Coordinates of C-alpha atoms in Angstrom, one line a residue:
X1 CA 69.7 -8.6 -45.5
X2 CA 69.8 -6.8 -48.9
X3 CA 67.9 -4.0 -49.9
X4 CA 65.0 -5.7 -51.4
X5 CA 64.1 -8.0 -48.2
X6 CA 64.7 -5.0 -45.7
X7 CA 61.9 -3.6 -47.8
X8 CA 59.7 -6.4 -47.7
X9 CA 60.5 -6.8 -44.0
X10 CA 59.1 -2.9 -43.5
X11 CA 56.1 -3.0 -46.0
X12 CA 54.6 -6.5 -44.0
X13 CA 55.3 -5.0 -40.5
X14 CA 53.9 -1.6 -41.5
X15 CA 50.3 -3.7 -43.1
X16 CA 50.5 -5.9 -40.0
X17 CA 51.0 -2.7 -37.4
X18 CA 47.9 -0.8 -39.6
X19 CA 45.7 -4.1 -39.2
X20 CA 46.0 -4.1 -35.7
X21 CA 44.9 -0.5 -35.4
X22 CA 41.7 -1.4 -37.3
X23 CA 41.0 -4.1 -35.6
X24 CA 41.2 -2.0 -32.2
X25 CA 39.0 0.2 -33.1
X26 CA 36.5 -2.0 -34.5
X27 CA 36.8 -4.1 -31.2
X28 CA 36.0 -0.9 -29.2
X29 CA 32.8 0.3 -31.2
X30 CA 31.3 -3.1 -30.7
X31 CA 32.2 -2.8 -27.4
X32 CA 30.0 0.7 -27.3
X33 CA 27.5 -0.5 -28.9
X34 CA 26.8 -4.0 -27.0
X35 CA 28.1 -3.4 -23.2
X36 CA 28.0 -6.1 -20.7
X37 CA 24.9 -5.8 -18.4
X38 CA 25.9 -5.0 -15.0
X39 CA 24.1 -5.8 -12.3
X40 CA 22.5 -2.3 -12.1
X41 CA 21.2 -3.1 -15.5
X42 CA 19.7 -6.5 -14.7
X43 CA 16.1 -6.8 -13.3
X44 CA 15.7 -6.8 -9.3
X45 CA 13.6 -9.2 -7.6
X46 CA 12.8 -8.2 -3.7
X47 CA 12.1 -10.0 -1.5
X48 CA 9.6 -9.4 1.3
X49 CA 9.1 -6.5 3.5
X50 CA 8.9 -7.0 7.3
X51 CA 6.0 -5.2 8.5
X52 CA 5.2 -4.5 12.3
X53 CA 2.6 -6.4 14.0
X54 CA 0.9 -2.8 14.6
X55 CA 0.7 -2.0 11.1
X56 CA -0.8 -5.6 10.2
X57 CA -2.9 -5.0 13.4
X58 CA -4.5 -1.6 11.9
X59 CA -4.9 -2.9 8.2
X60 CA -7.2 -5.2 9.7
X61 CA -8.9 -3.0 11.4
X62 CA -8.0 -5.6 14.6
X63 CA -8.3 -8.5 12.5
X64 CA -11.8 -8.3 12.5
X65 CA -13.9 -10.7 11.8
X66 CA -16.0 -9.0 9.3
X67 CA -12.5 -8.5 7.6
X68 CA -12.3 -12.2 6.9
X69 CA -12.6 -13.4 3.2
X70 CA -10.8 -17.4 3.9
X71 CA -10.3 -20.1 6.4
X72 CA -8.0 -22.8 5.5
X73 CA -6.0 -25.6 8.0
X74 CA -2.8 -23.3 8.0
X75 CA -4.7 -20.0 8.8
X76 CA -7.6 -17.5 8.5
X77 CA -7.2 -14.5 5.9
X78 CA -8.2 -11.0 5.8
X79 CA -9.0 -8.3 3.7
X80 CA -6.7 -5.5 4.8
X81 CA -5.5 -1.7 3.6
X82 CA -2.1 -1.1 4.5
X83 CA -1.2 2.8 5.1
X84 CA 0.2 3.4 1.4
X85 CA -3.9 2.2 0.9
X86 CA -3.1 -0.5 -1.1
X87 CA -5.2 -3.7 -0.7
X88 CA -3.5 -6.9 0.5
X89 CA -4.7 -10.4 1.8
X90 CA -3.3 -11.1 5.1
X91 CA -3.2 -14.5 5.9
X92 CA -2.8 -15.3 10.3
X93 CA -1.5 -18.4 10.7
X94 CA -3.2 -20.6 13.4
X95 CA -1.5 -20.5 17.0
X96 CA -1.1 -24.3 17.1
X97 CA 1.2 -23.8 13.9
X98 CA 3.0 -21.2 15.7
X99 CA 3.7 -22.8 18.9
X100 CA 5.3 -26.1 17.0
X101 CA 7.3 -23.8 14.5
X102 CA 8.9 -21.5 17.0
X103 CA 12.1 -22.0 16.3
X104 CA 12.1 -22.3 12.5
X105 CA 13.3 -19.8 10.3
X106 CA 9.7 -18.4 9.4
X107 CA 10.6 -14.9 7.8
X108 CA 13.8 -16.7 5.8
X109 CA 11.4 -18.9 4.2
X110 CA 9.3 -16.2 3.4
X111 CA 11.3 -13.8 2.0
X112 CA 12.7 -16.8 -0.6
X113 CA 9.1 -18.0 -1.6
X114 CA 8.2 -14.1 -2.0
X115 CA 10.8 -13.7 -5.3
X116 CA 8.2 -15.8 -7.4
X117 CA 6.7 -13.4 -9.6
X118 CA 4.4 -14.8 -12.9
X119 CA 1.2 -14.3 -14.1
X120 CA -0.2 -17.4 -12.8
X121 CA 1.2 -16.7 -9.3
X122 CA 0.0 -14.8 -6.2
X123 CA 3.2 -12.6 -4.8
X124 CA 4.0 -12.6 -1.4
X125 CA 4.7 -9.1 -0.3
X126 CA 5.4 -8.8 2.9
X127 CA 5.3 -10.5 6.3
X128 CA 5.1 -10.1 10.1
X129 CA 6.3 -12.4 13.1
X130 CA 6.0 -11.5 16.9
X131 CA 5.5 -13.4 19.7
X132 CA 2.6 -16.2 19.0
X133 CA 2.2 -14.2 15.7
X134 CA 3.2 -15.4 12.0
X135 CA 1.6 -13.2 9.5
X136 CA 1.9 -13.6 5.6
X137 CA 0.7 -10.7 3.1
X138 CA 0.0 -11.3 0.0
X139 CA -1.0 -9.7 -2.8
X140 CA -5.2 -9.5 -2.9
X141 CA -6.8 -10.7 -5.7
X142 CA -10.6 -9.9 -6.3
X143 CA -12.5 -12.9 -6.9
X144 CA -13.3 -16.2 -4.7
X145 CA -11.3 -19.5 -5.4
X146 CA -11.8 -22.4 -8.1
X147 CA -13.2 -23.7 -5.3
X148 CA -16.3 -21.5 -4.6
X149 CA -16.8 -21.4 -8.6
X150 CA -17.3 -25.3 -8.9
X151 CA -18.8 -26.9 -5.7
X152 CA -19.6 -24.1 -3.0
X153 CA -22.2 -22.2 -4.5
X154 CA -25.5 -24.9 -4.5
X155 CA -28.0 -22.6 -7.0
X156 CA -25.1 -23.1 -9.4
X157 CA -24.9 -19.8 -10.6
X158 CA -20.9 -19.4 -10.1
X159 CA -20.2 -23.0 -11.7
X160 CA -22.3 -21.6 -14.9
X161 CA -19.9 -18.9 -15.0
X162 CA -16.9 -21.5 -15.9
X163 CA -17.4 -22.5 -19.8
X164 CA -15.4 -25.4 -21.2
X165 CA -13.0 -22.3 -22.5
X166 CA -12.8 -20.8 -18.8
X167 CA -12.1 -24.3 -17.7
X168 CA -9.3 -24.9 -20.4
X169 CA -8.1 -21.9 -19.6
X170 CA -8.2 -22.2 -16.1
X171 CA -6.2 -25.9 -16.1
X172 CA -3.6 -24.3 -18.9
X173 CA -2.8 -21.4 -15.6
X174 CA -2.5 -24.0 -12.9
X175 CA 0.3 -26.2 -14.7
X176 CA 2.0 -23.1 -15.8
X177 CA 2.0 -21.6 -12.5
X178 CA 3.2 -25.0 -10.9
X179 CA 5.8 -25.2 -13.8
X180 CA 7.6 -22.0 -13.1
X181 CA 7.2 -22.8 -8.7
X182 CA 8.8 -26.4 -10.1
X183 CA 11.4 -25.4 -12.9
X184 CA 12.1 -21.4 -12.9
X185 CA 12.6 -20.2 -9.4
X186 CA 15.7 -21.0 -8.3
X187 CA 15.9 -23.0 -5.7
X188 CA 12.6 -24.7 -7.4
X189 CA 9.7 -24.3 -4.9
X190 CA 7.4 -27.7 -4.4
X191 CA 3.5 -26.1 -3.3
X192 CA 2.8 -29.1 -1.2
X193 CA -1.5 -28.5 -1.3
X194 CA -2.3 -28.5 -5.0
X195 CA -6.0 -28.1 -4.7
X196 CA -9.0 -26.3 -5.9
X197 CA -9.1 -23.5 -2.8
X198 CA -6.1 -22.9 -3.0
X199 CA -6.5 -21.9 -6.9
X200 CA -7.6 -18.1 -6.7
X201 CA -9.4 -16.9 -10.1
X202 CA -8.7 -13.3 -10.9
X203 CA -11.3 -10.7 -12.4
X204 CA -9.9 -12.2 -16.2
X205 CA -10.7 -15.8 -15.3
X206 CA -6.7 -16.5 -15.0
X207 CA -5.8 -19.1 -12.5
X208 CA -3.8 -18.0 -9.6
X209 CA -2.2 -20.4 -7.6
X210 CA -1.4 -19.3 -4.0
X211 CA -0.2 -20.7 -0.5
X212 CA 2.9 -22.1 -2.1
X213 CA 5.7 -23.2 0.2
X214 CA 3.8 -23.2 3.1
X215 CA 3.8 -27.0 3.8
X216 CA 6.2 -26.7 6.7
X217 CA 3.4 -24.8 8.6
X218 CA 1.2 -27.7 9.2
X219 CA 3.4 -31.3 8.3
X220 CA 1.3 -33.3 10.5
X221 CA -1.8 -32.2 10.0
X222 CA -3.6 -34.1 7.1
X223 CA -6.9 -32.1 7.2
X224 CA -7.7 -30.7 3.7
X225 CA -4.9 -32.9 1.8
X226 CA -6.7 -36.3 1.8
X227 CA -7.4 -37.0 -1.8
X228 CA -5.1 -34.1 -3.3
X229 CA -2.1 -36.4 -2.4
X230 CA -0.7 -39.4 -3.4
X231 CA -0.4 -42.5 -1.5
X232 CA 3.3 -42.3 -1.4
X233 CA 2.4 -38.6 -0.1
X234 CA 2.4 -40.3 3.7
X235 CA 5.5 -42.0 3.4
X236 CA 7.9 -40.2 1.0
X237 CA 6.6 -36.6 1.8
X238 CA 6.1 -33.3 -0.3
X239 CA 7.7 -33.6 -3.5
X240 CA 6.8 -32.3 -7.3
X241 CA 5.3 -35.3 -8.5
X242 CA 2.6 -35.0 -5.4
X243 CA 2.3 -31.5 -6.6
X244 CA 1.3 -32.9 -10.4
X245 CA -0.8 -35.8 -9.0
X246 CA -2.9 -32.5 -7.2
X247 CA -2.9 -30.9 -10.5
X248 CA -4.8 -34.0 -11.8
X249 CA -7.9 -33.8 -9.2
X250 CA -8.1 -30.6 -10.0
X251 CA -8.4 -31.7 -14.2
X252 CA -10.7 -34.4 -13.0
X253 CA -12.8 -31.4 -10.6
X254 CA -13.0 -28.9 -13.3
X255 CA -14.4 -31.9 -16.2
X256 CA -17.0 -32.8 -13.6
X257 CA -17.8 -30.2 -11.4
X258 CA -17.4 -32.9 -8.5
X259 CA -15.4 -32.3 -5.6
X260 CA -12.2 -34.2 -4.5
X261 CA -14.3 -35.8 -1.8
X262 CA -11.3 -37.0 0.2
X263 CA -10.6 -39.3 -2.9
X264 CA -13.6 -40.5 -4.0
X265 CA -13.7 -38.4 -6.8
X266 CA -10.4 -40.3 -8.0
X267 CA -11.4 -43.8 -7.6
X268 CA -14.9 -42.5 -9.7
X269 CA -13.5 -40.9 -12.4
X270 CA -10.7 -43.1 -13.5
X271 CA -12.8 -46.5 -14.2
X272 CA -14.3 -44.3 -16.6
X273 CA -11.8 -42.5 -18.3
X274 CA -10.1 -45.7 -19.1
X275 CA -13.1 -47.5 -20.4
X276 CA -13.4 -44.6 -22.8
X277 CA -17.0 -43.1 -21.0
X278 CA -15.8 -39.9 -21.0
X279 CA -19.5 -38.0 -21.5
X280 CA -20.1 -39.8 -18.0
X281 CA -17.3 -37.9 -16.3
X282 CA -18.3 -34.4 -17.8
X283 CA -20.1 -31.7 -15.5
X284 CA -24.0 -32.0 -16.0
X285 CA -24.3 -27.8 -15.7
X286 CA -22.8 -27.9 -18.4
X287 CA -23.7 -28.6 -22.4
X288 CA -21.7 -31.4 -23.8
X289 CA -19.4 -30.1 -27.0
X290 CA -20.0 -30.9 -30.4
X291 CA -16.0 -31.7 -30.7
X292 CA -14.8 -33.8 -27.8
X293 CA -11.1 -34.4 -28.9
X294 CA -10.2 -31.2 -26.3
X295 CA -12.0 -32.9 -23.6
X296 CA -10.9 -36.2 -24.4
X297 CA -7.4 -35.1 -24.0
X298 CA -7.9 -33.4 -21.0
X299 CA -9.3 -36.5 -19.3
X300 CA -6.1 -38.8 -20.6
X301 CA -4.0 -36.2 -18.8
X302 CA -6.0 -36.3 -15.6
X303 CA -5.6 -39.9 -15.9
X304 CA -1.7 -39.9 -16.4
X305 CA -1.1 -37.2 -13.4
X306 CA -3.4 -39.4 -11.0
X307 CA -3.3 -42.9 -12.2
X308 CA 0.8 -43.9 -12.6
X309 CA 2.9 -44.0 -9.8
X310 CA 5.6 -41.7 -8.6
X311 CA 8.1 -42.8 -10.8
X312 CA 5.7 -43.0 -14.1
X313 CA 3.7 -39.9 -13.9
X314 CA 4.7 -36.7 -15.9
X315 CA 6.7 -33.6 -15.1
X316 CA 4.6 -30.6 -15.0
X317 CA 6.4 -29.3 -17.9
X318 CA 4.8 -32.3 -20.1
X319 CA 1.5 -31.5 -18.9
X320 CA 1.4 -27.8 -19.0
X321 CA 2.4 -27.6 -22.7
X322 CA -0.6 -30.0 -23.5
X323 CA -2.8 -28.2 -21.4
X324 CA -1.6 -24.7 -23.1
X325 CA -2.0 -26.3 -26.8
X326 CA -5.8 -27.3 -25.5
X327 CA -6.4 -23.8 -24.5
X328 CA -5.5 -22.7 -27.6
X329 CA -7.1 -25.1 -29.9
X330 CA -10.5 -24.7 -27.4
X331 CA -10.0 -20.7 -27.7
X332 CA -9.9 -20.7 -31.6
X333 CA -12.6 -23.2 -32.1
X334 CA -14.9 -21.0 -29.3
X335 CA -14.0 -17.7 -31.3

């Protein structure tokens, strides 16, 4: 090597030696500045606490029965203060229910159906299990059920309450509460009773939807599902698309003020949505819009959740980004 290439040779491995350098310490700034998240860093989701019978027993003041705010086929629940004060809904579940589920894995179940947390949610906080007793807590919130609003109070003064924009709004917070049980949570979470009582409506008019999860309580018992399943419901089971095809009585409830009826509001509804006699489907309580392209929309997707089969009918996904869209469009034109 002469004296020319043995100075080449130094000058390239003293530039390449130098790049490197830089390029370490520009490697560890960026490192600095954007550090991996650990899991300290990342948000928590508990799951919920076990509470002793005797504390359930005293927030309840004895599960009294002026303490009682719900009845439903799985249980009866109760406004109770739990010793940090804080106000829950304690839902018993019926002894019958017990008995047949002893050996399930009750407070397993509960504690994975208690890390959904969203808006249009109720959170499961806690739980309790002792002998002959299965107790959920959930998180109380202050107003009655869809429900009540619609068909329970006869002088009509709670249906007035629910506008066509409450209503829109209201069927926009169902599907996306359903969405996130069916598509976020992981594993997903299939409800398994999609119906108006079991749709709580919060001080803000924004649709709750509770008792998710629970189907395993009561399998055989078909009081309160008749007409907020599907016919394949009896022989294929719980599964999202019976979820959605509840979502649609509940669309079809909410444009006519009707209740499910045990299915009679399906079979009444959907000759008319199809022959296009949509103002003969809308709630009487209420004034009929100058603009019906919202409400005509809404009845097409009623028609689409209850009116395909299984295999036809949309994901929830579909239908709560039309419904959310309506809401929108409804909001602005109301404002």
């Amino acid at each position: 090597m002469n004296l020319v290439e043995h100075i080449t040779y130094d000058t390239i491995m003293a530039t390449l030696s130098i790049s490197l350098i830089i390029l370490a310490i520009i490697l560890f700034f960026l490192c600095k500045k954007k550090p991996v998240e650990s899991e300290e860093t990342l948000p928590v989701k508990h799951s919920a606490r076990a509470y002793p019978l005797t504390e359930i027993d005293a927030a309840t003041n004895g599960f009294n029965h002026r303490r009682i705010i719900g009845k439903g086929r799985l249980g009866t629940v109760y406004a109770g203060v739990l010793e940090s004060e804080e106000l829950v809904a304690v839902k018993r579940i019926h002894p019958v229910l017990v008995l047949s589920n002893a050996g399930f894995g009750f407070s397993s179940v509960i504690k994975w159906l208690s890390l959904a947390h969203h808006p249009n949610v109720v959170p499961i906080i806690g739980f309790s299990e002792a002998p002959g007793e299965r107790i959920i807590v959930m998180e109380f919130v202050r107003m009655a059920n869809l429900e009540f609003y619609l068909h329970e109070n006869h002088e009509g003064f709670s249906s007035s309450l629910l506008d066509w924009s409450k209503r829109f709004k209201i069927a926009a917070g169902v599907a996306k509460g359903l969405q996130y049980l069916h598509e976020v949570v992981a594993p997903n979470i299939v409800h398994g009773c999609v119906k108006s009582s079991n749709i709580l409506i919060d001080v803000n008019f924004c649709a709750r939807v509770s008792d998710y999860g629970l189907n395993f309580l009561g399998l055989v018992d078909k009081r309160g599902l008749v007409g907020y399943v599907d016919d394949e419901y009896w022989k294929g089971g719980v599964c999202k698309e019976s979820d959605v095809y509840g979502l649609g009585v509940i669309l079809l409830e909410l444009l006519s003020g009707r209740g499910c009826e045990g299915g009679l509001l399906v079979k009444w509804a959907l000759p008319l949505i199809k022959d296009m006699r949509f103002s003969e489907v809308l709630d009487p309580r209420l004034v009929i819009p100058s603009d019906m392209k919202a409400i005509v929309r809404l009845a097409k997707v009623a028609l689409a959740c209850v009116g395909n089969s299984r295999k036809c009918r949309p994901c929830v996904i579909h239908v709560a980004t039309i419904l959310n869209d309506l809401e929108m469009e409804v909001c602005f034109l109301s404002n």
